[in-house]
Amino acid sequence: MTALQAEGFPADLVRERARHGAAAVFPAASSYGTALFGATTDVSGDVLESARLVPPVFVPRRLEKLIELGREPLYGDVALSTSIGGFASALPLYLSAFGSTQVAGRGLGAAASAQAARLGIPMVIGENVVPMHGHGRVDGASAGTLLERLRAYADAVPDGLGGVVVQQSTEDADAEVWNLVYSDPSALPLLESGRLAFELKVGQGAKPGLGGMTLVSSAEAASLASLYAVDLSLGSQVLRSSSPGTFTDEILRQQIRLMRNNFPRAEVWVKLPPGRDIGSAASVAWAAGASAVTVDGAEGGSGWAPVSFASVGLPLAECLSRIGTPAGCLLASGRMWEGTRVAKVLALGARAAGLGRAALLAVDTDPADGLVRFVEALALELRLLLSALGQYRADALTPDDVWFPGQAERVAEEVLS
């Protein structure tokens, strides 16, 4: 089977972490004593990448921790456990939505589910899995079905941690996906332990304004034509497109209220695209009772998308800026693969960061332990970074911990004005 590719994404570095875990956080040990290391300036035009974490000189939280411990605190004393959308999580991370795309359906989806469970972090099952691959109740949770991923997670998750989030699109609603899951005996342990959520997909980062897209064969297209739009103009394969859905503030508000009414034992999550009115949309979702709002920056990845959509949608940093101080649990995704980027979004208001392409690459590298090793490396980085910033909890970072180029000039202008 051909290894996954991710052009423009640091796939080799992700695979290195998937193979070697925490050791990959540092330069190669063989270079110790023979090489000097320092900052680089390659930020690839990404505003969030160009930002810097800025530790203070005075660290009152470190003093508090010193008094609590009776000794000088170290990075190992940083607590990364947090609450994510109504779930207890061992880390400020979650597994982003993998839908019906062929990438996740070739066994990586179930492998990623099992490893996310072992890590004690929430997992999102993406759209179109049931209409494309089936629910799994009848065929014994065969490969690619929703039930295969749900069972892989439920069988490995520690008591009291994590949770499963089932996303639904327009086509999923037609298939009554949430009703199927809510009444499925396999989901009952998660439901009874308060670890099941449903996510309303309003949009996504990789192709905002469009629904999910996959390529299918002509034979498959014939059977899917009653559920999806199929485009025969691509040649030997057919483009299968989902509806993006139609939303106004009142439609979003009523959808959330309907979810809370129909599925009272499940948490309600909402996934938003990087639209220009992202701040207003997030506020509406929280006010209507959403347990979490997920914001996909335009840097988010996808199994399939038009090339031109690489320049559509707001960057994640701008999304976070327009949202400002969150009125509820905010989750952020888009090019997350190492600790500094995760720490920056935590400082800018997010409760946790989503792992998408990085998680699939890690599992593709090692289906048994690749994601676990990768996250162990990321967790070590977070502990080192938070300790350097004088903080000892994942939710303690603030915007003061992040500096953007040009910020000094803006401050000077404000002082002089």
Short mmCIF file of C-alpha atoms in Angstrom, two decimals:
data_model
loop_
_atom_site.label_atom_id
_atom_site.label_comp_id
_atom_site.label_asym_id
_atom_site.label_seq_id
_atom_site.Cartn_x
_atom_site.Cartn_y
_atom_site.Cartn_z
CA MET A 1 0.00 0.00 0.00
CA THR A 2 1.34 3.45 -0.95
CA ALA A 3 2.35 5.63 2.01
CA LEU A 4 0.25 8.72 2.62
CA GLN A 5 1.45 11.96 1.07
CA ALA A 6 0.83 15.46 2.48
CA GLU A 7 2.34 18.09 0.21
CA GLY A 8 3.20 21.33 2.02
CA PHE A 9 2.88 19.63 5.42
CA PRO A 10 5.91 18.51 7.49
CA ALA A 11 5.11 14.84 6.96
CA ASP A 12 8.69 13.62 7.48
CA LEU A 13 8.90 15.33 10.86
CA VAL A 14 5.55 13.88 11.91
CA ARG A 15 6.70 10.40 10.91
CA GLU A 16 9.92 10.91 12.85
CA ARG A 17 7.90 11.60 15.98
CA ALA A 18 5.63 8.65 15.28
CA ARG A 19 8.70 6.40 15.19
CA HIS A 20 10.77 7.82 18.02
CA GLY A 21 8.33 9.60 20.33
CA ALA A 22 9.68 12.13 22.83
CA ALA A 23 13.27 11.70 21.61
CA ALA A 24 12.28 13.47 18.37
CA VAL A 25 11.56 16.70 20.29
CA PHE A 26 15.31 17.31 20.47
CA PRO A 27 18.03 17.31 17.78
CA ALA A 28 19.62 13.96 17.02
CA ALA A 29 21.61 12.77 20.01
CA SER A 30 24.53 12.03 17.71
CA SER A 31 24.97 15.78 17.16
CA TYR A 32 25.39 16.52 20.87
CA GLY A 33 28.79 18.12 21.50
CA THR A 34 29.44 18.80 17.82
CA ALA A 35 26.64 21.21 16.77
CA LEU A 36 25.19 24.54 17.92
CA PHE A 37 21.46 25.18 17.81
CA GLY A 38 19.36 28.35 17.68
CA ALA A 39 16.26 30.00 16.28
CA THR A 40 15.33 29.83 12.61
CA THR A 41 13.42 32.41 10.59
CA ASP A 42 11.49 30.18 8.14
CA VAL A 43 7.83 30.82 8.99
CA SER A 44 6.33 30.06 5.54
CA GLY A 45 4.03 33.09 5.53
CA ASP A 46 1.69 31.67 8.21
CA VAL A 47 0.80 34.40 10.74
CA LEU A 48 0.40 31.88 13.55
CA GLU A 49 3.76 30.31 12.69
CA SER A 50 5.45 33.73 12.67
CA ALA A 51 4.16 34.50 16.16
CA ARG A 52 6.46 33.75 19.08
CA LEU A 53 5.83 32.48 22.57
CA VAL A 54 7.34 35.00 24.99
CA PRO A 55 8.19 33.90 28.56
CA PRO A 56 8.12 36.64 31.22
CA VAL A 57 10.93 37.53 33.60
CA PHE A 58 8.64 37.56 36.63
CA VAL A 59 6.76 34.29 37.17
CA PRO A 60 4.31 34.52 40.09
CA ARG A 61 2.58 31.22 39.14
CA ARG A 62 5.96 29.49 39.50
CA LEU A 63 6.26 30.89 42.99
CA GLU A 64 2.80 29.54 43.80
CA LYS A 65 3.82 26.13 42.48
CA LEU A 66 7.07 26.26 44.45
CA ILE A 67 5.13 26.88 47.66
CA GLU A 68 2.71 24.07 46.81
CA LEU A 69 5.48 21.56 46.08
CA GLY A 70 8.02 22.69 48.64
CA ARG A 71 10.70 22.77 45.92
CA GLU A 72 11.51 24.48 42.63
CA PRO A 73 8.99 23.33 40.01
CA LEU A 74 10.10 21.68 36.76
CA TYR A 75 8.41 20.95 33.44
CA GLY A 76 7.30 17.56 34.73
CA ASP A 77 5.02 19.37 37.18
CA VAL A 78 2.88 20.84 34.39
CA ALA A 79 -0.65 19.35 34.32
CA LEU A 80 -2.08 18.94 30.82
CA SER A 81 -5.45 17.40 31.70
CA THR A 82 -8.44 19.55 30.81
CA SER A 83 -12.16 19.55 29.99
CA ILE A 84 -13.11 19.47 26.30
CA GLY A 85 -16.72 19.98 25.27
CA GLY A 86 -18.09 18.22 28.35
CA PHE A 87 -15.46 15.46 28.37
CA ALA A 88 -12.48 14.95 30.68
CA SER A 89 -9.32 14.72 28.56
CA ALA A 90 -5.81 13.69 29.53
CA LEU A 91 -4.40 16.34 27.18
CA PRO A 92 -5.56 19.56 25.46
CA LEU A 93 -5.90 17.61 22.21
CA TYR A 94 -8.61 15.79 20.27
CA LEU A 95 -8.72 13.65 17.17
CA SER A 96 -10.23 15.70 14.35
CA ALA A 97 -13.04 14.48 12.12
CA PHE A 98 -12.18 11.80 9.56
CA GLY A 99 -15.18 11.22 7.35
CA SER A 100 -15.80 8.83 4.48
CA THR A 101 -12.65 9.73 2.55
CA GLN A 102 -10.66 6.75 1.26
CA VAL A 103 -7.65 7.78 3.36
CA ALA A 104 -9.43 7.10 6.65
CA GLY A 105 -11.43 4.19 5.28
CA ARG A 106 -8.42 2.01 4.49
CA GLY A 107 -8.03 0.99 8.14
CA LEU A 108 -6.38 4.15 9.44
CA GLY A 109 -9.64 5.47 10.89
CA ALA A 110 -10.08 2.52 13.25
CA ALA A 111 -6.36 2.45 14.17
CA ALA A 112 -6.43 6.17 14.98
CA SER A 113 -9.59 5.65 17.05
CA ALA A 114 -7.98 2.96 19.19
CA GLN A 115 -4.83 5.00 19.82
CA ALA A 116 -6.77 8.19 20.63
CA ALA A 117 -8.68 6.14 23.18
CA ARG A 118 -5.48 4.87 24.79
CA LEU A 119 -4.32 8.48 25.08
CA GLY A 120 -7.55 9.48 26.82
CA ILE A 121 -8.44 12.23 24.34
CA PRO A 122 -11.80 12.78 22.56
CA MET A 123 -12.34 11.60 18.99
CA VAL A 124 -14.60 12.98 16.26
CA ILE A 125 -16.09 10.61 13.67
CA GLY A 126 -16.61 12.69 10.53
CA GLU A 127 -19.46 13.04 8.09
CA ASN A 128 -20.80 10.63 5.46
CA VAL A 129 -19.42 7.44 7.03
CA VAL A 130 -22.85 5.81 7.33
CA PRO A 131 -24.22 6.75 3.88
CA MET A 132 -20.95 5.65 2.22
CA HIS A 133 -19.77 2.66 4.29
CA GLY A 134 -22.70 1.70 6.47
CA HIS A 135 -23.44 1.83 10.16
CA GLY A 136 -22.09 -1.63 10.91
CA ARG A 137 -24.87 -2.96 13.10
CA VAL A 138 -25.94 -5.52 10.51
CA ASP A 139 -22.61 -6.47 8.92
CA GLY A 140 -20.63 -6.90 12.13
CA ALA A 141 -18.77 -3.58 12.15
CA SER A 142 -16.88 -4.32 8.95
CA ALA A 143 -14.02 -2.14 7.71
CA GLY A 144 -14.85 1.52 7.26
CA THR A 145 -18.17 1.53 9.09
CA LEU A 146 -19.04 3.95 11.86
CA LEU A 147 -19.43 1.14 14.35
CA GLU A 148 -15.91 -0.13 13.63
CA ARG A 149 -14.43 3.19 14.74
CA LEU A 150 -16.77 3.55 17.69
CA ARG A 151 -15.98 0.06 19.00
CA ALA A 152 -12.24 0.49 18.46
CA TYR A 153 -12.38 3.58 20.65
CA ALA A 154 -14.76 2.24 23.31
CA ASP A 155 -12.71 -0.93 23.79
CA ALA A 156 -9.51 0.99 24.58
CA VAL A 157 -10.50 4.20 26.36
CA PRO A 158 -9.70 4.43 30.11
CA ASP A 159 -12.57 4.94 32.54
CA GLY A 160 -13.51 8.57 33.03
CA LEU A 161 -11.54 9.97 30.10
CA GLY A 162 -12.22 10.89 26.49
CA GLY A 163 -15.41 10.73 24.48
CA VAL A 164 -16.76 10.08 20.99
CA VAL A 165 -18.24 12.87 18.86
CA VAL A 166 -20.36 11.85 15.88
CA GLN A 167 -20.59 14.47 13.17
CA GLN A 168 -23.61 14.84 10.94
CA SER A 169 -24.05 16.53 7.57
CA THR A 170 -27.20 16.96 5.48
CA GLU A 171 -26.85 13.48 3.96
CA ASP A 172 -26.18 11.98 7.39
CA ALA A 173 -29.40 13.57 8.63
CA ASP A 174 -31.26 11.83 5.81
CA ALA A 175 -29.69 8.56 6.99
CA GLU A 176 -30.70 9.38 10.61
CA VAL A 177 -27.13 8.84 11.82
CA TRP A 178 -27.61 10.41 15.24
CA ASN A 179 -30.76 8.35 15.88
CA LEU A 180 -28.87 5.18 14.93
CA VAL A 181 -25.98 5.94 17.27
CA TYR A 182 -28.14 7.16 20.15
CA SER A 183 -30.09 3.87 20.16
CA ASP A 184 -27.15 1.54 19.42
CA PRO A 185 -26.24 -0.87 22.27
CA SER A 186 -22.56 -0.42 21.41
CA ALA A 187 -22.82 3.28 22.24
CA LEU A 188 -24.65 2.72 25.52
CA PRO A 189 -21.53 2.59 27.75
CA LEU A 190 -20.34 5.91 26.31
CA LEU A 191 -23.81 7.42 26.67
CA GLU A 192 -24.23 6.25 30.26
CA SER A 193 -20.78 7.56 31.23
CA GLY A 194 -21.43 10.96 29.64
CA ARG A 195 -18.92 10.44 26.84
CA LEU A 196 -21.01 10.80 23.70
CA ALA A 197 -21.55 13.98 21.70
CA PHE A 198 -23.10 14.93 18.37
CA GLU A 199 -21.45 17.56 16.20
CA LEU A 200 -23.38 19.70 13.73
CA LYS A 201 -21.13 20.36 10.77
CA VAL A 202 -21.68 23.89 9.47
CA GLY A 203 -18.48 23.86 7.41
CA GLN A 204 -14.80 22.94 7.25
CA GLY A 205 -11.44 24.59 6.83
CA ALA A 206 -10.07 22.91 3.72
CA LYS A 207 -12.97 23.94 1.48
CA PRO A 208 -15.23 26.45 3.26
CA GLY A 209 -18.59 26.87 1.59
CA LEU A 210 -18.48 23.38 0.06
CA GLY A 211 -19.56 20.03 1.44
CA GLY A 212 -17.45 16.89 1.68
CA MET A 213 -15.97 15.53 -1.55
CA THR A 214 -14.63 12.14 -2.55
CA LEU A 215 -13.81 10.33 -5.77
CA VAL A 216 -15.79 7.19 -6.54
CA SER A 217 -16.00 4.74 -9.41
CA SER A 218 -18.75 4.91 -12.02
CA ALA A 219 -20.40 1.85 -10.48
CA GLU A 220 -20.42 3.45 -7.02
CA ALA A 221 -21.72 6.71 -8.43
CA ALA A 222 -24.79 4.99 -9.81
CA SER A 223 -25.75 3.74 -6.35
CA LEU A 224 -25.00 7.09 -4.68
CA ALA A 225 -26.78 9.37 -7.12
CA SER A 226 -29.98 9.40 -5.07
CA LEU A 227 -28.13 10.66 -1.98
CA TYR A 228 -25.34 12.88 -3.35
CA ALA A 229 -24.50 15.14 -6.26
CA VAL A 230 -22.26 13.26 -8.69
CA ASP A 231 -20.13 14.95 -11.36
CA LEU A 232 -19.15 12.88 -14.39
CA SER A 233 -16.87 15.50 -15.95
CA LEU A 234 -13.62 14.38 -14.27
CA GLY A 235 -12.92 11.47 -16.58
CA SER A 236 -12.50 7.91 -15.35
CA GLN A 237 -13.59 8.70 -11.78
CA VAL A 238 -16.65 10.51 -10.50
CA LEU A 239 -16.74 13.40 -8.02
CA ARG A 240 -19.23 12.76 -5.22
CA SER A 241 -20.22 15.95 -3.38
CA SER A 242 -22.18 16.53 -0.19
CA SER A 243 -24.46 19.46 0.36
CA PRO A 244 -22.79 22.25 2.34
CA GLY A 245 -26.06 22.89 4.16
CA THR A 246 -27.92 26.19 4.48
CA PHE A 247 -27.53 28.23 7.64
CA THR A 248 -28.69 31.53 9.05
CA ASP A 249 -28.27 32.56 12.67
CA GLU A 250 -31.82 31.42 13.40
CA ILE A 251 -31.39 28.08 11.60
CA LEU A 252 -28.20 27.39 13.59
CA ARG A 253 -29.91 28.37 16.83
CA GLN A 254 -32.89 26.11 16.17
CA GLN A 255 -30.69 23.19 15.07
CA ILE A 256 -28.81 23.29 18.36
CA ARG A 257 -32.01 23.51 20.35
CA LEU A 258 -33.40 20.55 18.41
CA MET A 259 -30.27 18.52 19.17
CA ARG A 260 -30.49 19.31 22.88
CA ASN A 261 -34.17 18.36 22.91
CA ASN A 262 -33.90 15.14 20.88
CA PHE A 263 -30.65 13.83 22.39
CA PRO A 264 -30.59 15.16 25.97
CA ARG A 265 -27.89 12.72 27.15
CA ALA A 266 -25.40 13.72 24.45
CA GLU A 267 -23.22 16.82 24.38
CA VAL A 268 -23.70 19.23 21.47
CA TRP A 269 -20.70 20.31 19.38
CA VAL A 270 -20.70 22.66 16.40
CA LYS A 271 -18.03 22.78 13.69
CA LEU A 272 -17.58 26.09 11.88
CA PRO A 273 -15.67 26.97 8.71
CA PRO A 274 -13.21 29.91 8.65
CA GLY A 275 -15.84 32.40 7.48
CA ARG A 276 -15.63 36.15 7.79
CA ASP A 277 -18.49 36.17 10.35
CA ILE A 278 -16.89 33.46 12.47
CA GLY A 279 -17.17 35.56 15.65
CA SER A 280 -20.93 36.00 15.28
CA ALA A 281 -21.47 32.33 14.39
CA ALA A 282 -19.52 31.12 17.43
CA SER A 283 -21.49 33.46 19.71
CA VAL A 284 -24.81 32.17 18.36
CA ALA A 285 -23.71 28.56 18.91
CA TRP A 286 -22.65 29.11 22.50
CA ALA A 287 -25.72 31.15 23.34
CA ALA A 288 -27.92 28.35 21.99
CA GLY A 289 -26.21 25.86 24.30
CA ALA A 290 -23.37 24.26 22.36
CA SER A 291 -20.90 22.44 24.63
CA ALA A 292 -18.06 23.16 22.20
CA VAL A 293 -17.44 25.12 19.04
CA THR A 294 -14.74 23.83 16.69
CA VAL A 295 -13.04 26.35 14.41
CA ASP A 296 -11.24 25.01 11.38
CA GLY A 297 -8.71 27.50 10.08
CA ALA A 298 -8.09 27.69 6.34
CA GLU A 299 -4.88 25.71 7.04
CA GLY A 300 -7.00 22.63 7.76
CA GLY A 301 -6.39 19.52 5.69
CA SER A 302 -8.73 17.32 3.69
CA GLY A 303 -8.85 14.01 1.88
CA TRP A 304 -9.94 15.80 -1.33
CA ALA A 305 -10.51 19.42 -2.26
CA PRO A 306 -10.20 21.76 -5.28
CA VAL A 307 -6.66 23.13 -5.60
CA SER A 308 -7.95 26.71 -5.82
CA PHE A 309 -9.49 26.47 -2.34
CA ALA A 310 -6.03 26.72 -0.79
CA SER A 311 -6.63 30.49 -0.91
CA VAL A 312 -10.22 30.47 0.41
CA GLY A 313 -11.14 31.16 4.04
CA LEU A 314 -9.60 32.99 6.97
CA PRO A 315 -6.31 31.80 8.50
CA LEU A 316 -6.71 30.31 11.96
CA ALA A 317 -5.00 33.26 13.67
CA GLU A 318 -7.57 35.64 12.16
CA CYS A 319 -10.43 33.35 13.19
CA LEU A 320 -9.24 33.39 16.79
CA SER A 321 -8.82 37.17 16.65
CA ARG A 322 -12.38 37.69 15.41
CA ILE A 323 -13.80 35.40 18.08
CA GLY A 324 -11.87 37.16 20.84
CA THR A 325 -12.49 35.94 24.38
CA PRO A 326 -14.58 32.76 23.95
CA ALA A 327 -17.99 32.58 25.62
CA GLY A 328 -17.63 28.80 25.87
CA CYS A 329 -15.35 25.91 25.00
CA LEU A 330 -13.44 26.78 21.81
CA LEU A 331 -11.55 24.12 19.88
CA ALA A 332 -9.09 24.94 17.09
CA SER A 333 -7.67 22.92 14.23
CA GLY A 334 -5.50 23.56 11.20
CA ARG A 335 -1.90 22.41 10.67
CA MET A 336 -1.43 21.19 14.24
CA TRP A 337 1.62 18.97 14.57
CA GLU A 338 3.97 20.37 17.23
CA GLY A 339 3.84 22.03 20.63
CA THR A 340 4.46 25.68 19.86
CA ARG A 341 1.47 25.98 17.50
CA VAL A 342 -0.76 24.18 19.99
CA ALA A 343 0.44 26.42 22.83
CA LYS A 344 -0.26 29.53 20.73
CA VAL A 345 -3.88 28.60 20.07
CA LEU A 346 -4.34 27.72 23.75
CA ALA A 347 -3.02 31.17 24.65
CA LEU A 348 -5.38 32.78 22.12
CA GLY A 349 -8.48 31.25 23.65
CA ALA A 350 -8.77 27.63 22.50
CA ARG A 351 -9.31 24.89 25.07
CA ALA A 352 -7.73 22.22 22.87
CA ALA A 353 -6.24 21.62 19.42
CA GLY A 354 -7.35 19.07 16.85
CA LEU A 355 -5.00 16.60 15.17
CA GLY A 356 -5.98 15.76 11.59
CA ARG A 357 -3.30 15.18 8.94
CA ALA A 358 -0.66 14.66 11.62
CA ALA A 359 -2.70 11.92 13.27
CA LEU A 360 -3.29 10.07 10.00
CA LEU A 361 0.39 10.31 9.06
CA ALA A 362 1.41 9.03 12.48
CA VAL A 363 -0.95 6.06 12.25
CA ASP A 364 0.14 5.38 8.67
CA THR A 365 3.73 5.25 9.96
CA ASP A 366 2.85 2.76 12.71
CA PRO A 367 -0.77 1.53 12.95
CA ALA A 368 -0.19 0.11 16.44
CA ASP A 369 1.62 2.92 18.29
CA GLY A 370 2.47 5.78 15.90
CA LEU A 371 -0.16 8.22 17.17
CA VAL A 372 0.67 7.42 20.79
CA ARG A 373 4.37 8.14 20.24
CA PHE A 374 3.59 11.27 18.26
CA VAL A 375 1.35 12.65 21.02
CA GLU A 376 3.91 11.74 23.68
CA ALA A 377 6.38 13.99 21.86
CA LEU A 378 3.83 16.79 21.58
CA ALA A 379 2.92 16.48 25.26
CA LEU A 380 6.57 16.77 26.28
CA GLU A 381 6.88 19.93 24.19
CA LEU A 382 3.79 21.42 25.81
CA ARG A 383 5.13 20.74 29.29
CA LEU A 384 8.46 22.34 28.40
CA LEU A 385 6.75 25.38 26.85
CA LEU A 386 4.24 25.95 29.65
CA SER A 387 6.96 25.63 32.25
CA ALA A 388 9.07 28.18 30.37
CA LEU A 389 6.09 30.54 30.33
CA GLY A 390 5.75 30.17 34.09
CA GLN A 391 2.44 28.28 33.89
CA TYR A 392 1.54 24.83 35.18
CA ARG A 393 -1.94 24.17 33.75
CA ALA A 394 -3.01 23.76 30.14
CA ASP A 395 -5.76 26.37 30.54
CA ALA A 396 -3.54 29.01 32.17
CA LEU A 397 -2.02 30.58 29.04
CA THR A 398 -3.17 34.06 27.95
CA PRO A 399 -2.70 36.28 24.88
CA ASP A 400 0.17 37.97 26.74
CA ASP A 401 2.17 34.78 26.14
CA VAL A 402 2.13 35.34 22.35
CA TRP A 403 3.89 38.06 20.34
CA PHE A 404 3.15 38.80 16.69
CA PRO A 405 5.54 40.61 14.35
CA GLY A 406 4.54 44.26 14.14
CA GLN A 407 3.02 44.16 17.62
CA ALA A 408 5.72 46.50 19.00
CA GLU A 409 4.91 49.07 16.34
CA ARG A 410 1.19 48.92 17.14
CA VAL A 411 1.89 49.36 20.84
CA ALA A 412 4.12 52.33 20.12
CA GLU A 413 1.41 53.94 18.00
CA GLU A 414 -1.14 53.48 20.77
CA VAL A 415 1.20 55.01 23.35
CA LEU A 416 1.92 58.02 21.16
CA SER A 417 -1.67 58.59 20.06
#
